Coordinates of C-alpha atoms and ligand atoms in Angstrom, one line a residue:
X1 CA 93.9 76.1 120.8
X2 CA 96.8 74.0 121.8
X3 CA 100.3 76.0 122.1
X4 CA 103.1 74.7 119.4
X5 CA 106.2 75.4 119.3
X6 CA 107.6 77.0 116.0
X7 CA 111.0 75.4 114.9
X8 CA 111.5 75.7 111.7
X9 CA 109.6 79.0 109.7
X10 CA 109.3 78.9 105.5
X11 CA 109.3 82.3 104.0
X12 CA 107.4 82.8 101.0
X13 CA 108.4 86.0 100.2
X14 CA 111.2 87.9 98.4
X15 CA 113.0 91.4 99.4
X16 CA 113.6 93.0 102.3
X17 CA 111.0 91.6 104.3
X18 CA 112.0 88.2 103.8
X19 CA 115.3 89.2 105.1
X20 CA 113.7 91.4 108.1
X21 CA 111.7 88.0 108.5
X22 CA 114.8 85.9 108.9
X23 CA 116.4 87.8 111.1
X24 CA 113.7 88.0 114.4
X25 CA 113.3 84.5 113.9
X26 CA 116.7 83.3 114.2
X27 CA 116.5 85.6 117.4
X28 CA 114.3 83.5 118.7
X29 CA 115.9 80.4 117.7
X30 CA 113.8 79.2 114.7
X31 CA 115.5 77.8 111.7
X32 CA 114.5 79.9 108.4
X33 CA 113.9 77.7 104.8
X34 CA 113.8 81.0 101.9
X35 CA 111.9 80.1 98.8
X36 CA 113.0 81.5 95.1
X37 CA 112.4 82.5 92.0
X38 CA 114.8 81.8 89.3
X39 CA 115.8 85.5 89.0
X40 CA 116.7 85.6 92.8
X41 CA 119.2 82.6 93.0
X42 CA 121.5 85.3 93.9
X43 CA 119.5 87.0 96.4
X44 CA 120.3 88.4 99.9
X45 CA 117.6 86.4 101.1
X46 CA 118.4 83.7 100.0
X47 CA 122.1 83.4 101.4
X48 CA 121.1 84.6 104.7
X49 CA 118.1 81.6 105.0
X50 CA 119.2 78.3 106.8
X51 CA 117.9 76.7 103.8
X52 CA 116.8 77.8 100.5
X53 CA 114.1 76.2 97.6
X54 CA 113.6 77.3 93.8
X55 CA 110.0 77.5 93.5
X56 CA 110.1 78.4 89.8
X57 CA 110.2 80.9 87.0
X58 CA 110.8 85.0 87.6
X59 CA 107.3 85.6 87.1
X60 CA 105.2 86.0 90.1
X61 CA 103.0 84.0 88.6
X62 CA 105.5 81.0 88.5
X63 CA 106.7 81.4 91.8
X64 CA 106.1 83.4 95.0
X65 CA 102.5 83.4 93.9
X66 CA 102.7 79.4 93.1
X67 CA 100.9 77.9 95.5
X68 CA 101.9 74.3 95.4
X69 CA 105.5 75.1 94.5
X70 CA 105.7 76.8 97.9
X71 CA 104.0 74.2 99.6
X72 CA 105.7 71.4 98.3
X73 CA 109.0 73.4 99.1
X74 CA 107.6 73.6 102.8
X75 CA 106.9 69.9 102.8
X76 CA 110.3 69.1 101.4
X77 CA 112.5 71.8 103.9
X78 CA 110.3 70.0 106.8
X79 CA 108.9 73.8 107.8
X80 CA 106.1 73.6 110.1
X81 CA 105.0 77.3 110.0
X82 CA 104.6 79.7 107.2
X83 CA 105.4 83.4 107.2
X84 CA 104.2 85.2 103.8
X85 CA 105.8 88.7 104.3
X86 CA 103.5 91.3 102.7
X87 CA 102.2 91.2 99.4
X88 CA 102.4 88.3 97.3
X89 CA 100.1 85.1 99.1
X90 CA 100.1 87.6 102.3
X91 CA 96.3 88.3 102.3
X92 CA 94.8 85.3 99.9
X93 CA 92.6 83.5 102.1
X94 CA 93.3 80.4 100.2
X95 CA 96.5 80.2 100.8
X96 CA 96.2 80.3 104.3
X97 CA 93.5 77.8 104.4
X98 CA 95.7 75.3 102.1
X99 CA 98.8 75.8 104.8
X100 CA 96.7 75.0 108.1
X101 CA 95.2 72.0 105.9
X102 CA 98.5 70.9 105.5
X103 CA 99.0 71.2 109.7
X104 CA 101.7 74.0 108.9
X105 CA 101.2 77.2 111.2
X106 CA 100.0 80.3 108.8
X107 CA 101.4 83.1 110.2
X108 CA 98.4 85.7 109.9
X109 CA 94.8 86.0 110.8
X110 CA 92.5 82.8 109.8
X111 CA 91.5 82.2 106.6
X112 CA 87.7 83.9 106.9
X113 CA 88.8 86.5 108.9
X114 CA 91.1 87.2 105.9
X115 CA 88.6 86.5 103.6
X116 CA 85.9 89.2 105.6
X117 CA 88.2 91.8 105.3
X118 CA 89.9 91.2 102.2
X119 CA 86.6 92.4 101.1
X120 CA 86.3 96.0 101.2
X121 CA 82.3 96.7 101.2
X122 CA 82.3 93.6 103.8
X123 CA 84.3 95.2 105.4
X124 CA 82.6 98.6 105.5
X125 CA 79.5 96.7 106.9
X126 CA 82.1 95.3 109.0
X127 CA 82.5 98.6 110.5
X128 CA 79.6 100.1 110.2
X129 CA 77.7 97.2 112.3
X130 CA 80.5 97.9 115.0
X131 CA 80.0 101.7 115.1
X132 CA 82.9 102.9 113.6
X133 CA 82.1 105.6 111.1
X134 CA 83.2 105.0 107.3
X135 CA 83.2 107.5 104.5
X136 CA 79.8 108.4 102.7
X137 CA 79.7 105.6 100.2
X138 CA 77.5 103.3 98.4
X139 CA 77.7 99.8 97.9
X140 CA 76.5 99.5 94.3
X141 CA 78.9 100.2 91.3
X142 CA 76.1 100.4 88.6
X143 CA 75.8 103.4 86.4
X144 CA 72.4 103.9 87.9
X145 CA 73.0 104.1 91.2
X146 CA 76.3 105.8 91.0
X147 CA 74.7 108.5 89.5
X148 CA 72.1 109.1 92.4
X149 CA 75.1 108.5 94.9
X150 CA 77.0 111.6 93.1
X151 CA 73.6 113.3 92.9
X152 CA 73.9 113.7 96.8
X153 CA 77.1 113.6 97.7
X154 CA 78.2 115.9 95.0
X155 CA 81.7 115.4 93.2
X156 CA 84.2 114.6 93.2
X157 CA 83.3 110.8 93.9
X158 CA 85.9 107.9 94.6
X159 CA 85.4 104.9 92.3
X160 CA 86.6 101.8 94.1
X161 CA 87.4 98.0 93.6
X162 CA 86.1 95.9 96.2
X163 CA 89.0 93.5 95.9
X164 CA 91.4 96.0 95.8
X165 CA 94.6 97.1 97.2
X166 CA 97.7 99.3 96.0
X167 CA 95.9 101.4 94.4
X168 CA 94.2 99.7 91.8
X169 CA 90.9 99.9 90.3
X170 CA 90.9 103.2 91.4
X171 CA 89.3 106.3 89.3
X172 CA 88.8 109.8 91.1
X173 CA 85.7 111.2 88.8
X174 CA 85.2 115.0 89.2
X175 CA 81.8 115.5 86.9
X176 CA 78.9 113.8 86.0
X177 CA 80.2 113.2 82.0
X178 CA 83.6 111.0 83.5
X179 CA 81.3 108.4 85.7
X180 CA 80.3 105.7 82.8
X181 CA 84.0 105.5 81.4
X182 CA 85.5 105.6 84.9
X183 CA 82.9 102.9 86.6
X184 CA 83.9 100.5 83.6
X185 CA 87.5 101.3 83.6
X186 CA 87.6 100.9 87.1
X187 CA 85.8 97.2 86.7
X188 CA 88.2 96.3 84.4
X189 CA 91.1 97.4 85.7
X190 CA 89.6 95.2 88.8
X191 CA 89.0 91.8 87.2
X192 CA 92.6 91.7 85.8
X193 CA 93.8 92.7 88.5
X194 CA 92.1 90.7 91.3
X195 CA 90.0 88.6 89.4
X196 CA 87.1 90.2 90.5
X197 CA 85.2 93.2 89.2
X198 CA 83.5 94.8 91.5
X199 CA 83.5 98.4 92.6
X200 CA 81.6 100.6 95.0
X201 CA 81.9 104.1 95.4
X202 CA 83.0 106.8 98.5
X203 CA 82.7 110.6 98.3
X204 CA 86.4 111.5 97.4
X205 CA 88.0 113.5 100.5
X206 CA 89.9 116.8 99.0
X207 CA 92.7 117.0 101.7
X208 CA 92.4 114.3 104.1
X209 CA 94.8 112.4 105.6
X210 CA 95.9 108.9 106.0
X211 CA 96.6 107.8 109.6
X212 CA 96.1 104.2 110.6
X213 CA 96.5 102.2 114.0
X214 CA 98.9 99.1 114.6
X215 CA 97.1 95.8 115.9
X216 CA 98.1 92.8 117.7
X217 CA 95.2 89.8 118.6
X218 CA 96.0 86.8 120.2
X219 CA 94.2 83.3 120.1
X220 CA 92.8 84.0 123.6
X221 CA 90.9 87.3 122.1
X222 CA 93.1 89.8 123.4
X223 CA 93.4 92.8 121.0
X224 CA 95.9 95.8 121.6
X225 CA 96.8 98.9 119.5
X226 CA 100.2 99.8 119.2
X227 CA 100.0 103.7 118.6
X228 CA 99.3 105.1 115.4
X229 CA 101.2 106.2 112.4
X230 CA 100.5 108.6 109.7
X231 CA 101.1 107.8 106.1
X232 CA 99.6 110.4 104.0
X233 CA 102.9 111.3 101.7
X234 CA 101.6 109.3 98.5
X235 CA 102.4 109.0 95.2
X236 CA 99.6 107.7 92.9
X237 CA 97.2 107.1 96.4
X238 CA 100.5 104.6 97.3
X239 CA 102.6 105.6 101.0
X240 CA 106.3 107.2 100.0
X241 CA 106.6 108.4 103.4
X242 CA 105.5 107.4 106.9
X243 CA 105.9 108.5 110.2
X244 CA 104.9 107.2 114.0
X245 CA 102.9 108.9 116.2
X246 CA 100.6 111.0 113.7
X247 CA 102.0 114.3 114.1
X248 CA 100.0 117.0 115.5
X249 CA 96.5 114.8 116.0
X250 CA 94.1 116.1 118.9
X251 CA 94.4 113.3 121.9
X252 CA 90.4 113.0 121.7
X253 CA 90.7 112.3 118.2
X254 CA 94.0 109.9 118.5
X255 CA 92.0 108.1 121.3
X256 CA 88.3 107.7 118.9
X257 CA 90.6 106.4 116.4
X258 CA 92.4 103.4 118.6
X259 CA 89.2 102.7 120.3
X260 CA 87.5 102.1 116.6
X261 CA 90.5 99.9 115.6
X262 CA 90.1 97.7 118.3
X263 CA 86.4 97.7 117.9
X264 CA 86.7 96.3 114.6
X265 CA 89.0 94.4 115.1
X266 CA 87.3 92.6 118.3
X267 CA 83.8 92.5 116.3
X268 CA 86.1 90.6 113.1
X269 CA 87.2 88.3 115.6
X270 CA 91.2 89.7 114.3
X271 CA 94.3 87.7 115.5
X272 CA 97.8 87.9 114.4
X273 CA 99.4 91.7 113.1
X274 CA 97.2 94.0 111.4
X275 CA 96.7 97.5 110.3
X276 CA 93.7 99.7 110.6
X277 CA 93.6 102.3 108.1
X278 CA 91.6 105.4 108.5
X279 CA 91.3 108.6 106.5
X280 CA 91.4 112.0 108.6
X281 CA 89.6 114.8 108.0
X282 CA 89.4 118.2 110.0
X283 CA 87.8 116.4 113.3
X284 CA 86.5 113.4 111.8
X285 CA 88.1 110.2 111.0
X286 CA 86.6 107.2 108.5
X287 CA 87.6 103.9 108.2
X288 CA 88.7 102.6 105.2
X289 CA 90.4 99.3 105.3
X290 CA 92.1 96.9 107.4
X291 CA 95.3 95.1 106.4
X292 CA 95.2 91.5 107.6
X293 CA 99.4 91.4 107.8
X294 CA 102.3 93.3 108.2
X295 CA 102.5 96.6 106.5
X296 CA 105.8 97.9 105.0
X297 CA 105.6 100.9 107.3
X298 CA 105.8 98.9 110.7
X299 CA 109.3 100.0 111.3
X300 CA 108.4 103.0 112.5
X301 CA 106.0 101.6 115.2
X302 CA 108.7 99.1 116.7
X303 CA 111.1 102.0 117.3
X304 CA 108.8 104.0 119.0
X305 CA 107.6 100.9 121.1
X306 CA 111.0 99.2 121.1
X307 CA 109.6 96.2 119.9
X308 CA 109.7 93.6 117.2
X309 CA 106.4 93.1 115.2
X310 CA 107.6 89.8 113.7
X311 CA 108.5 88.2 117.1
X312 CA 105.0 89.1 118.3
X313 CA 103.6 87.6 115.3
X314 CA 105.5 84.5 115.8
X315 CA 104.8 84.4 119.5
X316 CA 101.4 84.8 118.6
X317 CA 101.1 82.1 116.6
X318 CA 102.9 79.7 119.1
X319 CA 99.5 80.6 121.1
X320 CA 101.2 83.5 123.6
X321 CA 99.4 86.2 125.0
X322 CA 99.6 89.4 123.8
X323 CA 100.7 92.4 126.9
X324 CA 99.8 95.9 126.9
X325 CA 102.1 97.6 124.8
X326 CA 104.1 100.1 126.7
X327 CA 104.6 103.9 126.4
X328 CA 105.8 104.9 123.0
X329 CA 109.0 107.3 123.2
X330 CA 109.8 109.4 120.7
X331 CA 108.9 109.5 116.8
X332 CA 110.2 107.8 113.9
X333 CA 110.0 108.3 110.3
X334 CA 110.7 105.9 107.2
X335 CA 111.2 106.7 104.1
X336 CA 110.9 104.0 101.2
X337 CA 113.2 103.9 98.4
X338 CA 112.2 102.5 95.1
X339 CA 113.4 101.5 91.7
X340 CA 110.8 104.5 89.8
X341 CA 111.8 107.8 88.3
X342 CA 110.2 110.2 90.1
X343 CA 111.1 112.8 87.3
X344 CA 108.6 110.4 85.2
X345 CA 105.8 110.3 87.2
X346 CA 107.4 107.4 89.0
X347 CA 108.1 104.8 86.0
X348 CA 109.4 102.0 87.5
X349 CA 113.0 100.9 87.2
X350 CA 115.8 98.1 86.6
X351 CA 119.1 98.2 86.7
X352 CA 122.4 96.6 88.7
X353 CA 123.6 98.3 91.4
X354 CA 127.0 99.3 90.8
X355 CA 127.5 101.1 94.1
X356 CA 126.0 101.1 97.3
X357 CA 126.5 102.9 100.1
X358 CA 124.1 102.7 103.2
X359 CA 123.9 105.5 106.1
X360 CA 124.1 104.5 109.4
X361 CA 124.6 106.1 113.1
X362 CA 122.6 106.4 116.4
X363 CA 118.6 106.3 115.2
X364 CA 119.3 104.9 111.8
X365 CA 117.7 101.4 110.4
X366 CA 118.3 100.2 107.1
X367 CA 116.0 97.8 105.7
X368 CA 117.2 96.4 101.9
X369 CA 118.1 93.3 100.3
X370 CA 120.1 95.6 98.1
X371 CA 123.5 95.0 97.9
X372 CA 126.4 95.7 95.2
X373 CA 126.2 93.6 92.0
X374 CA 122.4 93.4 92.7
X375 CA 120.2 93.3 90.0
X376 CA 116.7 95.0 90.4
X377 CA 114.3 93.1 87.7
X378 CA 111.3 94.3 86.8
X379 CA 108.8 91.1 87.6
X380 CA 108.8 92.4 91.5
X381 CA 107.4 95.4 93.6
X382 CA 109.9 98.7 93.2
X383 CA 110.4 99.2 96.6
X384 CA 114.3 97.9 97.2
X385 CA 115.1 100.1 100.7
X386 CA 113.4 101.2 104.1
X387 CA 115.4 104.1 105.4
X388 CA 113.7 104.6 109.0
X389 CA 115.0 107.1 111.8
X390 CA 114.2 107.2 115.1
X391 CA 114.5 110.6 117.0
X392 CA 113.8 111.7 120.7
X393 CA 111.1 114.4 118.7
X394 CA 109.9 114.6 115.3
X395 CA 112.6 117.3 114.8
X396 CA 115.1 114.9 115.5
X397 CA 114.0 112.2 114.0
X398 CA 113.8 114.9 110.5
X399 CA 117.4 116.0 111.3
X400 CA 118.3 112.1 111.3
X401 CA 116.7 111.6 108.1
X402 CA 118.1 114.2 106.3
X403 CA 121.5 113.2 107.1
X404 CA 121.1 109.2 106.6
X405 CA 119.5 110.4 102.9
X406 CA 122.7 112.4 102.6
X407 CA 124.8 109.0 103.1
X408 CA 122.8 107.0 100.8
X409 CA 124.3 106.0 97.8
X410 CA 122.6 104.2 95.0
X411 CA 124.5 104.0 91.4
X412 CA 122.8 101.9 88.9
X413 CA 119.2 102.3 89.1
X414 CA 117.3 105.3 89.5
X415 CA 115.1 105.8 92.1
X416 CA 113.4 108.3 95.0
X417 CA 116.5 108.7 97.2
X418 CA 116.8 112.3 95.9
X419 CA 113.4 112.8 95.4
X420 CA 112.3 112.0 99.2
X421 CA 115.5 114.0 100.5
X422 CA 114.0 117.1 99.4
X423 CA 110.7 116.1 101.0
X424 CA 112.0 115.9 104.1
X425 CA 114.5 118.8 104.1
X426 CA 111.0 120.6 102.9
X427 CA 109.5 123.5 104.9
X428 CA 105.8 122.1 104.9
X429 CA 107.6 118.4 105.9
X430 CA 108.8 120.2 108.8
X431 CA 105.4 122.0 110.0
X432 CA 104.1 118.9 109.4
X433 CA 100.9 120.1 106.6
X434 CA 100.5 116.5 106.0
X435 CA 98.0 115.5 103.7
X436 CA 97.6 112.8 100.6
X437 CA 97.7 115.7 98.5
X438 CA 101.6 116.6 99.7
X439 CA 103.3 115.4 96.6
X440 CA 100.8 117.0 94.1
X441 CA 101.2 120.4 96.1
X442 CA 104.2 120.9 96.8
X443 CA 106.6 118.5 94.6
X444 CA 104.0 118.4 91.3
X445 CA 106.9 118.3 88.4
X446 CA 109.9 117.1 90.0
X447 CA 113.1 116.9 88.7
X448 CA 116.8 116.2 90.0
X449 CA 118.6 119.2 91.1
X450 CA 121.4 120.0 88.3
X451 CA 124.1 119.1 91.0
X452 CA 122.5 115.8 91.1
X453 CA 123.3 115.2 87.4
X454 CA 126.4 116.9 87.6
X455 CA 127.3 113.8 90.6
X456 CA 125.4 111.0 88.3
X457 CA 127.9 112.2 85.3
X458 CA 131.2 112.2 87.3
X459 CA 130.1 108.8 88.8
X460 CA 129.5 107.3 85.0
X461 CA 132.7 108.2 84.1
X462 CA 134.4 106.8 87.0
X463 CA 132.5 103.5 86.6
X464 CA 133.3 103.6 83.3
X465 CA 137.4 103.7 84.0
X466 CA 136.6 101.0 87.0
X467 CA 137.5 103.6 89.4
X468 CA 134.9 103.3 91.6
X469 CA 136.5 100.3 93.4
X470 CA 134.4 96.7 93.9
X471 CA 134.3 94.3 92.2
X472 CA 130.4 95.5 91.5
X473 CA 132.4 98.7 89.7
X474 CA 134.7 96.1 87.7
X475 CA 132.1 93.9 86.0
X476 CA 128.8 95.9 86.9
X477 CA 126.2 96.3 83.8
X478 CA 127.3 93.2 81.6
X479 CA 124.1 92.4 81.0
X480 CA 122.9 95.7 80.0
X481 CA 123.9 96.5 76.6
X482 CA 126.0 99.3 76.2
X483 CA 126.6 100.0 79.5
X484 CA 129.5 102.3 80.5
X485 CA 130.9 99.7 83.1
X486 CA 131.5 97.1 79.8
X487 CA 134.6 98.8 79.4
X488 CA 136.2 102.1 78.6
X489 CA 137.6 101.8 75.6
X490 CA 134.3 100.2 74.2
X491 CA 131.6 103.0 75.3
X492 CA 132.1 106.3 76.3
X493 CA 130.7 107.6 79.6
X494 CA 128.4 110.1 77.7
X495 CA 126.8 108.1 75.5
X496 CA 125.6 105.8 78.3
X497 CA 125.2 108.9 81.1
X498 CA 121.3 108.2 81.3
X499 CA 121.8 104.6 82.5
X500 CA 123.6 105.8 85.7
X501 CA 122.3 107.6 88.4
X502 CA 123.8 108.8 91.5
X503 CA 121.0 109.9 94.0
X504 CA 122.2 111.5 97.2
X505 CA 125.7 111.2 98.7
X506 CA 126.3 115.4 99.5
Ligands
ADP1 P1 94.3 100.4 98.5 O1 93.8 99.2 99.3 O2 94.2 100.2 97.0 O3 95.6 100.9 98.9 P2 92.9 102.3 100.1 O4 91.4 102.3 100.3 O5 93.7 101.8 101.2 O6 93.3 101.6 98.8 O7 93.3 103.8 99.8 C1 94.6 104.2 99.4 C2 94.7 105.7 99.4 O8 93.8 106.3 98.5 C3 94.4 106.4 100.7 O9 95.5 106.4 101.6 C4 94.1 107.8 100.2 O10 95.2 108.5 99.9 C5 93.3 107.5 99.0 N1 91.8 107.4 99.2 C6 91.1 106.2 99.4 N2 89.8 106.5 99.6 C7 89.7 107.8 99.6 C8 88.6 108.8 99.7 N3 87.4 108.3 99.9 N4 88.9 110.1 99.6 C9 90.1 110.5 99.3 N5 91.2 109.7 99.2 C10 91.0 108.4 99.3

């Protein structure tokens, strides 16, 4: 493949990964176009982009999903590559085929790779033709057949969608009288979801964790693992917490597990970023997935390799080789902060942010498109913030954490801030008894510390007298009814209390 040169790079994303996106780019000298939706006019993203396209109507649907709208708006900017962020068009096949038909650069894997993988019993064959050992499983969703697989692998048994991804289509079953309902909610839940029904099955691990290894291919068929990070603090089987290396893993083990990513990845003929994910348990490790794009979580790997994931994807595309990566140093964690209400078994949120303030300090990256006056809608993915620390040792990094979640500052929308504090400040956090079961264990009915209210209540009434300074403070919450910020004299602070929230700040 010829090299080309990158010089002008669409975005067809939203958040703070189209604004982590825009910034390693113009690093490297390539002009950034940002694409829209009619609720993000105002977005970070958007003002920070070279240029900037409306590619339609809030819902996903209408916009970041809209193919033609974003390639029209690629045509139109004169891009000539494509980055799609995570989510959204990252990991549709036909996207990427449509941008490379159109001679623009996709910034990912190609199209049938994606389309292999995307697949998640092709996959498994994917891996189990190259060795690497999956989790005891079968192939078949049908009634019949799920009922032998249960027969001898005993419950509880994992029901699966073969499409799937955060999380969905997914039904733990723990006896024999829960399998019919589940395999048909499960198939269901999978054709609305991903237009496509099917589901196999895996023997559901009781305490296993999730650690996964960082890829980079190149076009000449190099494939190197950047270290691996473990992401088994989950909230409804969907990361809350993630940390690189993988605390406490046996060398043999960490080794197996890289050598099994690259397998894969070399047998799937992988190019581009990607994740393989793995679940851990005692001495064994399965694989379950691979992720064919960046993952939210990659922070954490380019501050222990002091590198930049998106400049190597870029690089990569522009047909460079990939280089050995080089030691790791240290450890990192990230914490992600969304719009839900952990208190509520993590209901998702909206709101305007009527304050802000954002920790910083040696080890501390901020990742957000969050900024006063925001408003967080409720057509896009909760996550708003990446909170990731980089330490000398895990303890460090810890200490770092729990200080930078000390400075953070969110008034306006609820969200985890508070909720992952305590996590980390936690004693099993800090002996690091990681497993996907953390959050059920230890944190099972959460709810904010009284002092927590106590702050939220002060805060309400100072936004309501304007005394919280910014302009954000001054006209914050027009558009939300009877909110406190409207005016003093109209609402009183303590009818309105529940629409504020101030998690963190110490
Ligand atoms: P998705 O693509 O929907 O995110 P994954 O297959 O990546 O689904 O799994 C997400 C999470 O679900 C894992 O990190 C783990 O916590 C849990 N999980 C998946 N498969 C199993 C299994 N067989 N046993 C126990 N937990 C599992």
């Amino acid at each position: 493949m010829k090299p080309r040169k990158i010089k002008r790079l669409l975005i067809a994303n939203r958040g703070e990964i189209a604004l982590r996106i825009i910034r390693s780019a113009r690093v490297m000298g390539i002009e950034t176009v940002a694409v829209y939706s009619a609720a993000d006019a105002a977005a970070a993203h958007v003002a920070a982009a070279d240029d900037a396209r409306p590619i339609g109507a809030a819902e996903p649907a209408a916009s970041y999903l809209n193919i033609a709208a974003i390639l029209e708006a690629a045509h139109a900017a004169g891009a000539d590559a494509i980055h799609p962020g995570y989510g959204f068009l990252s990991e549709r096949p036909e996207f990427a085929r449509a941008v490379e038909q159109r001679g623009i650069i996709f910034i990912g894997p190609p199209a049938e790779v994606m389309a292999a993988l995307g697949d998640k019993v092709a996959a498994r064959h994917i891996a189990i033709s190259a060795g690497v050992p999956v989790v005891p499983g079968s192939d078949a969703g049908d009634l019949e057949a799920a009922r032998q697989f249960a027969a001898s692998a005993g419950y509880p048994i994992l029901v699966k969608a073969a499409a799937g991804g955060g999380g969905r289509g997914m039904r733990v079953v723990g006896e024999a009288a829960g399998l019919a309902t589940a395999l048909e909610a499960a198939a269901r839940e999978a054709q609305a979801a991903f237009g496509d029904g099917r589901i196999f099955l895996e023997k559901y691990l009781a305490r296993p964790r999730h650690v996964e290894v960082q890829l980079l291919g190149d076009q000449h068929g190099t494939v190197v693992a950047l270290g691996d990070r473990d992401c088994s603090i989950q909230r409804r089987h969907q990361k809350l917490i993630e940390e690189a290396p993988a605390p406490g893993l046996e060398p043999v083990l960490r080794e197996r597990m890289a050598a099994a990513a690259l397998t894969l990845a070399r047998a799937a003929g992988y190019r581009g970023a990607g994740t393989a994910e793995f679940l851990v348990d005692g001495d064994n490790f399965y694989f379950l997935e691979v992720n064919a794009r960046l993952q939210v979580e990659h922070p954490v790997t380019e501050l222990i390799f002091g590198c930049d994931l998106v400049v190597e994807q870029l690089r990569i595309a522009m047909g460079e080789r990939v280089a050995e990566p080089p030691a790791a140093r240290g450890c990192a964690i990230e914490c992600r902060i969304n719009a839900e209400d952990p208190a509520q078994d993590f209901r998702p949120a909206t709101g305007r942010v009527i304050k802000l303030a954002l920790p910083a300090g040696p080890g501390v990256r901020v990742d957000t498109q969050l900024e006063a006056g925001a408003e967080v809608a409720p057509y896009y993915d909760s996550l708003i913030a990446k909170l990731i620390c980089h330490g000398g040792g895990r303890e460090q990094a810890r200490a770092r954490m729990a200080a930078a979640l000390g400075e953070f500052m969110l008034l306006g929308v609820r969200n985890t801030a508070a909720f992952v504090r305590e996590i980390i400040a936690s004693e099993p956090f800090a002996r690091a008894d990681l497993s996907t079961r953390f959050i059920e264990e230890h944190f099972p009915r959460w709810s904010p510390a009284d002092r927590d209210l106590h702050d939220a209540l002060i805060a309400a009434a100072l936004a309501a007298n304007g005394m919280l300074g910014g302009a954000a403070a001054a006209d914050g919450g027009t558009n939300r009814g009877a909110s406190a910020a409207d005016g003093a004299a109209a609402h009183s602070p303590w009818t309105t209390l529940g629409e504020f929230e101030l998690w963190g700040r110490r």
